[in-house]
Amino acid sequence: MPILVCGSLAFDTIMTFEGRFAEQILPSQLHILNVSFLVPGLRREYGGCAGNIAYGLRQLGAQAVPLATLGNDGDEYLGRLRALGVDTQHVSSVAESYTAQAMIMTDRDNNQITAFHPGAMSMAHDNPVPQRPDITVAIISPDGRDAMLTHARQLHEAGVPFVFDPGQGLPMFNGEELRQFIGLASWVTLNDYEAQMLCDRTGLTLDAIAAQVRGLIVTLGAQGCDVWDGGDKLRVAGVAASEVVDPTGCGDAFRAALLHGLEQGWSLQRCAELGNRMGAVKIASRGGQNYTL
């Protein structure tokens, strides 16, 4: 069955800094921060959470339906999605804007600094959740603020269970809004940093959040992830990557595996096991949409 992926489509400009950010930033001088990083490596990739998740789903043989927005420079991206076999009928275009752009700089320790221009993504809320009986699971991934709020309500009203995975979009929402997301969602997924922020902003513990949804996953990088399922918490071990090349898109590869497993009716533990494997495969290749299974 098709899986609805609510999120961003973006072009990623990925730069490689061969040093360490920490060695270039003086903590005592942050109030007058003025730094420049030499980046010998630079490339442009297809990205955005919806695009990366759809790519991962197609790698797994699943049907992906992005609900997303491109700008006036998005024809190339649209063609790529169609070539991958992605259903693009719910991808809209905004003539007055560029497609969202992410400028990502990674140092030798895989720390990242990202600048993001939302572009057409800011109008994603005008693209409503489709009324399709064949869609039985969805995800709210990082997108325009209004789009995330609107699509979550529309999915809930349509009776479509969905994963709430705010990712780097989490800081856009206050505690009340985040509690509303949790109340509407069926599953919540976050990394460990985002999990702490969610708890701080909502005043809820992870156990309290898990009690309100079908399942909760907190990813821990190479250490795997913690899974709350049916009132029980367990640690799902990480999977070692053959090599660490580029972390960009690892979270989206995990999301794709999670959605595929949920659509198949798997346990949350089994979904997380596949997610860890997908993340390990992805991190060994550059860009968010260049790995193969």
Tab-separated table of C-alpha atoms in Angstrom:
chain	number	residue	atom	x	y	z
A	1	MET	CA	0.000	0.000	0.000
A	2	PRO	CA	1.218	3.561	-0.665
A	3	ILE	CA	2.913	5.471	2.157
A	4	LEU	CA	2.281	9.239	2.400
A	5	VAL	CA	5.441	11.223	3.122
A	6	CYS	CA	4.764	14.773	4.298
A	7	GLY	CA	8.004	16.733	4.240
A	8	SER	CA	10.464	18.816	2.304
A	9	LEU	CA	12.015	18.504	-1.123
A	10	ALA	CA	15.290	20.388	-1.326
A	11	PHE	CA	18.578	20.703	-3.117
A	12	ASP	CA	21.542	20.038	-0.825
A	13	THR	CA	24.843	21.781	-1.365
A	14	ILE	CA	27.245	19.653	0.668
A	15	MET	CA	30.675	20.942	1.639
A	16	THR	CA	33.530	19.083	3.313
A	17	PHE	CA	35.719	20.882	5.842
A	18	GLU	CA	38.857	18.844	6.469
A	19	GLY	CA	39.479	20.276	9.930
A	20	ARG	CA	37.400	20.403	13.102
A	21	PHE	CA	34.853	23.136	13.833
A	22	ALA	CA	35.837	23.058	17.493
A	23	GLU	CA	39.407	24.050	16.601
A	24	GLN	CA	38.241	27.129	14.669
A	25	ILE	CA	35.762	28.590	17.166
A	26	LEU	CA	36.996	30.371	20.281
A	27	PRO	CA	34.411	29.922	23.064
A	28	SER	CA	35.468	33.185	24.720
A	29	GLN	CA	34.818	35.130	21.494
A	30	LEU	CA	31.372	33.871	20.523
A	31	HIS	CA	29.916	37.364	20.895
A	32	ILE	CA	32.064	38.505	17.941
A	33	LEU	CA	32.043	35.277	15.967
A	34	ASN	CA	33.591	35.696	12.519
A	35	VAL	CA	34.875	32.472	10.982
A	36	SER	CA	35.600	31.166	7.495
A	37	PHE	CA	36.017	27.511	6.579
A	38	LEU	CA	37.969	26.320	3.539
A	39	VAL	CA	35.888	23.563	1.900
A	40	PRO	CA	37.818	21.740	-0.843
A	41	GLY	CA	34.969	19.286	-1.379
A	42	LEU	CA	31.623	20.560	-2.736
A	43	ARG	CA	28.770	18.844	-4.524
A	44	ARG	CA	25.041	19.316	-5.121
A	45	GLU	CA	22.618	16.530	-4.253
A	46	TYR	CA	18.894	15.880	-4.264
A	47	GLY	CA	17.652	16.134	-0.700
A	48	GLY	CA	14.890	17.177	1.643
A	49	CYS	CA	13.287	14.752	4.053
A	50	ALA	CA	10.392	13.775	1.773
A	51	GLY	CA	12.745	13.136	-1.136
A	52	ASN	CA	15.218	11.127	0.930
A	53	ILE	CA	12.484	9.067	2.589
A	54	ALA	CA	10.818	8.377	-0.754
A	55	TYR	CA	14.178	7.245	-2.137
A	56	GLY	CA	14.651	4.866	0.800
A	57	LEU	CA	11.152	3.457	0.405
A	58	ARG	CA	11.786	2.762	-3.270
A	59	GLN	CA	15.028	0.984	-2.316
A	60	LEU	CA	12.864	-1.292	-0.167
A	61	GLY	CA	10.334	-1.816	-2.954
A	62	ALA	CA	7.653	0.226	-1.175
A	63	GLN	CA	5.289	2.743	-2.779
A	64	ALA	CA	6.122	6.322	-1.805
A	65	VAL	CA	3.728	9.256	-2.145
A	66	PRO	CA	5.420	12.571	-1.226
A	67	LEU	CA	3.225	15.463	-0.165
A	68	ALA	CA	5.637	18.293	-0.843
A	69	THR	CA	6.326	21.519	-2.731
A	70	LEU	CA	8.936	22.448	-5.334
A	71	GLY	CA	9.888	25.857	-6.686
A	72	ASN	CA	10.321	27.160	-10.205
A	73	ASP	CA	13.663	25.327	-10.465
A	74	GLY	CA	12.207	21.954	-9.492
A	75	ASP	CA	11.550	20.263	-12.858
A	76	GLU	CA	14.784	18.303	-12.690
A	77	TYR	CA	13.906	16.984	-9.223
A	78	LEU	CA	10.391	16.072	-10.332
A	79	GLY	CA	11.822	14.099	-13.226
A	80	ARG	CA	14.169	12.237	-10.922
A	81	LEU	CA	11.347	11.223	-8.584
A	82	ARG	CA	9.308	9.911	-11.497
A	83	ALA	CA	12.312	7.964	-12.804
A	84	LEU	CA	12.575	6.293	-9.400
A	85	GLY	CA	8.946	5.209	-9.617
A	86	VAL	CA	7.716	7.690	-7.018
A	87	ASP	CA	4.081	8.832	-7.199
A	88	THR	CA	4.398	12.608	-7.743
A	89	GLN	CA	0.754	13.571	-8.215
A	90	HIS	CA	0.747	15.341	-4.818
A	91	VAL	CA	3.945	17.316	-5.411
A	92	SER	CA	2.989	20.899	-6.204
A	93	SER	CA	5.032	23.753	-7.673
A	94	VAL	CA	5.263	27.399	-6.610
A	95	ALA	CA	6.219	29.635	-9.535
A	96	GLU	CA	7.314	32.580	-7.392
A	97	SER	CA	9.874	30.694	-5.283
A	98	TYR	CA	12.999	28.618	-5.520
A	99	THR	CA	12.984	25.041	-4.301
A	100	ALA	CA	14.200	24.780	-0.705
A	101	GLN	CA	17.994	24.817	-0.435
A	102	ALA	CA	20.201	23.354	2.290
A	103	MET	CA	23.864	24.322	2.585
A	104	ILE	CA	25.508	21.644	4.720
A	105	MET	CA	29.111	21.744	5.923
A	106	THR	CA	30.619	18.652	7.561
A	107	ASP	CA	33.924	18.499	9.450
A	108	ARG	CA	36.252	15.526	9.894
A	109	ASP	CA	34.337	14.382	13.011
A	110	ASN	CA	31.031	14.391	11.074
A	111	ASN	CA	29.771	17.455	12.926
A	112	GLN	CA	27.546	19.544	10.695
A	113	ILE	CA	26.623	23.206	10.260
A	114	THR	CA	23.569	23.776	8.062
A	115	ALA	CA	22.042	26.911	6.557
A	116	PHE	CA	18.558	26.380	5.130
A	117	HIS	CA	16.473	28.513	2.770
A	118	PRO	CA	12.846	27.251	2.873
A	119	GLY	CA	11.721	28.703	-0.460
A	120	ALA	CA	8.657	26.919	-1.825
A	121	MET	CA	8.501	24.759	1.286
A	122	SER	CA	6.996	27.742	3.101
A	123	MET	CA	3.838	27.250	1.005
A	124	ALA	CA	3.522	23.514	1.631
A	125	HIS	CA	0.480	24.065	3.873
A	126	ASP	CA	-1.520	24.976	0.739
A	127	ASN	CA	-1.033	21.396	-0.481
A	128	PRO	CA	-3.644	19.374	1.491
A	129	VAL	CA	-3.506	15.749	2.574
A	130	PRO	CA	-5.132	13.763	-0.266
A	131	GLN	CA	-8.347	11.846	0.378
A	132	ARG	CA	-7.076	8.422	-0.667
A	133	PRO	CA	-8.407	5.210	0.914
A	134	ASP	CA	-5.313	3.300	-0.263
A	135	ILE	CA	-3.023	5.277	2.075
A	136	THR	CA	-2.907	3.572	5.469
A	137	VAL	CA	0.205	5.106	7.080
A	138	ALA	CA	2.004	8.454	6.840
A	139	ILE	CA	4.752	10.545	8.367
A	140	ILE	CA	5.019	14.180	9.407
A	141	SER	CA	8.709	14.922	8.814
A	142	PRO	CA	10.479	18.314	8.775
A	143	ASP	CA	8.606	20.733	6.521
A	144	GLY	CA	7.172	24.231	6.674
A	145	ARG	CA	5.832	25.059	10.137
A	146	ASP	CA	2.250	25.633	8.992
A	147	ALA	CA	2.369	22.544	6.799
A	148	MET	CA	3.383	20.290	9.695
A	149	LEU	CA	0.576	21.615	11.888
A	150	THR	CA	-2.030	21.470	9.107
A	151	HIS	CA	-1.100	18.040	7.754
A	152	ALA	CA	-1.057	16.493	11.230
A	153	ARG	CA	-4.619	17.679	11.845
A	154	GLN	CA	-5.762	16.546	8.399
A	155	LEU	CA	-4.247	13.073	8.813
A	156	HIS	CA	-5.881	12.678	12.214
A	157	GLU	CA	-9.246	13.809	10.876
A	158	ALA	CA	-8.905	11.353	7.981
A	159	GLY	CA	-8.133	8.518	10.391
A	160	VAL	CA	-4.691	7.869	8.897
A	161	PRO	CA	-2.143	6.767	11.532
A	162	PHE	CA	1.086	8.701	11.247
A	163	VAL	CA	4.607	9.028	12.608
A	164	PHE	CA	5.516	12.395	14.104
A	165	ASP	CA	9.220	12.929	13.469
A	166	PRO	CA	9.937	16.664	13.717
A	167	GLY	CA	13.717	16.361	13.347
A	168	GLN	CA	15.442	19.707	12.970
A	169	GLY	CA	12.023	21.361	12.725
A	170	LEU	CA	11.266	20.722	16.396
A	171	PRO	CA	12.514	24.135	17.651
A	172	MET	CA	9.795	25.856	15.583
A	173	PHE	CA	7.101	24.656	18.007
A	174	ASN	CA	6.256	25.545	21.583
A	175	GLY	CA	5.262	23.089	24.281
A	176	GLU	CA	1.521	23.302	23.656
A	177	GLU	CA	1.936	22.678	19.931
A	178	LEU	CA	4.241	19.729	20.537
A	179	ARG	CA	1.756	18.208	22.983
A	180	GLN	CA	-0.903	18.557	20.273
A	181	PHE	CA	1.313	16.701	17.795
A	182	ILE	CA	1.812	13.892	20.293
A	183	GLY	CA	-1.933	13.698	20.907
A	184	LEU	CA	-2.644	13.361	17.178
A	185	ALA	CA	0.192	10.996	16.263
A	186	SER	CA	0.331	7.217	16.434
A	187	TRP	CA	4.127	7.015	16.729
A	188	VAL	CA	6.849	9.494	17.700
A	189	THR	CA	10.487	9.251	16.612
A	190	LEU	CA	13.405	11.507	17.540
A	191	ASN	CA	17.132	11.432	18.068
A	192	ASP	CA	18.465	11.730	21.611
A	193	TYR	CA	19.047	15.502	21.389
A	194	GLU	CA	15.557	16.123	20.020
A	195	ALA	CA	14.079	13.842	22.665
A	196	GLN	CA	15.585	15.966	25.433
A	197	MET	CA	14.265	19.141	23.790
A	198	LEU	CA	10.796	17.616	23.411
A	199	CYS	CA	10.749	16.699	27.087
A	200	ASP	CA	11.963	20.146	28.126
A	201	ARG	CA	9.356	21.980	26.034
A	202	THR	CA	6.362	19.774	26.860
A	203	GLY	CA	7.184	19.026	30.478
A	204	LEU	CA	6.642	15.323	29.718
A	205	THR	CA	9.012	12.436	30.346
A	206	LEU	CA	9.736	9.945	27.598
A	207	ASP	CA	7.703	7.337	29.484
A	208	ALA	CA	4.769	9.768	29.608
A	209	ILE	CA	5.058	10.460	25.872
A	210	ALA	CA	5.254	6.728	25.120
A	211	ALA	CA	2.069	6.171	27.126
A	212	GLN	CA	0.132	8.464	24.766
A	213	VAL	CA	1.138	6.787	21.480
A	214	ARG	CA	1.461	3.306	19.998
A	215	GLY	CA	5.226	3.534	20.067
A	216	LEU	CA	8.206	5.821	20.635
A	217	ILE	CA	11.706	5.527	19.181
A	218	VAL	CA	14.755	7.538	20.270
A	219	THR	CA	17.764	6.975	18.019
A	220	LEU	CA	21.248	6.983	19.531
A	221	GLY	CA	23.553	7.004	16.520
A	222	ALA	CA	26.032	4.130	16.482
A	223	GLN	CA	24.601	2.848	19.779
A	224	GLY	CA	21.300	1.942	18.092
A	225	CYS	CA	18.014	3.171	19.513
A	226	ASP	CA	15.626	2.906	22.459
A	227	VAL	CA	12.151	1.639	21.634
A	228	TRP	CA	9.005	1.968	23.729
A	229	ASP	CA	6.365	-0.456	22.483
A	230	GLY	CA	3.297	-1.675	24.366
A	231	GLY	CA	4.528	-0.224	27.641
A	232	ASP	CA	7.927	-1.916	27.399
A	233	LYS	CA	11.265	-0.238	26.714
A	234	LEU	CA	14.143	-2.015	25.014
A	235	ARG	CA	17.475	-1.173	23.403
A	236	VAL	CA	17.898	-2.163	19.763
A	237	ALA	CA	21.602	-2.514	19.031
A	238	GLY	CA	23.251	-0.416	16.367
A	239	VAL	CA	24.758	-1.780	13.166
A	240	ALA	CA	28.372	-0.973	12.327
A	241	ALA	CA	28.872	0.773	9.005
A	242	SER	CA	31.467	-0.552	6.580
A	243	GLU	CA	32.889	2.979	6.596
A	244	VAL	CA	31.748	6.408	7.725
A	245	VAL	CA	31.614	8.662	4.660
A	246	ASP	CA	28.697	11.092	5.055
A	247	PRO	CA	25.970	11.287	7.736
A	248	THR	CA	23.645	13.360	5.547
A	249	GLY	CA	20.316	11.541	5.169
A	250	CYS	CA	20.937	8.797	7.745
A	251	GLY	CA	17.850	9.814	9.697
A	252	ASP	CA	15.751	9.731	6.535
A	253	ALA	CA	16.996	6.222	5.683
A	254	PHE	CA	15.891	5.155	9.176
A	255	ARG	CA	12.498	6.807	8.638
A	256	ALA	CA	12.013	4.942	5.352
A	257	ALA	CA	12.715	1.602	7.040
A	258	LEU	CA	10.364	2.452	9.897
A	259	LEU	CA	7.522	3.351	7.532
A	260	HIS	CA	8.055	0.236	5.434
A	261	GLY	CA	7.921	-1.954	8.524
A	262	LEU	CA	4.834	-0.256	9.928
A	263	GLU	CA	3.026	-0.634	6.606
A	264	GLN	CA	3.936	-4.338	6.675
A	265	GLY	CA	2.575	-4.729	10.207
A	266	TRP	CA	5.944	-5.429	11.831
A	267	SER	CA	6.749	-4.920	15.500
A	268	LEU	CA	8.440	-1.632	16.340
A	269	GLN	CA	11.574	-3.541	17.326
A	270	ARG	CA	11.838	-5.158	13.906
A	271	CYS	CA	11.236	-1.778	12.239
A	272	ALA	CA	14.072	-0.285	14.287
A	273	GLU	CA	16.409	-3.168	13.423
A	274	LEU	CA	15.875	-2.492	9.720
A	275	GLY	CA	16.248	1.234	10.346
A	276	ASN	CA	19.640	0.718	11.963
A	277	ARG	CA	20.766	-1.378	9.000
A	278	MET	CA	19.536	1.223	6.510
A	279	GLY	CA	21.358	3.975	8.390
A	280	ALA	CA	24.590	1.961	8.344
A	281	VAL	CA	24.325	1.434	4.590
A	282	LYS	CA	23.526	5.095	3.947
A	283	ILE	CA	26.385	6.519	6.019
A	284	ALA	CA	28.869	4.634	3.832
A	285	SER	CA	27.878	6.682	0.765
A	286	ARG	CA	27.771	10.377	-0.031
A	287	GLY	CA	24.499	12.289	-0.212
A	288	GLY	CA	21.026	11.305	0.910
A	289	GLN	CA	19.983	9.467	-2.264
A	290	ASN	CA	22.972	7.544	-3.609
A	291	TYR	CA	23.084	4.329	-1.557
A	292	THR	CA	21.774	0.976	-2.740
A	293	LEU	CA	20.606	-2.078	-0.830
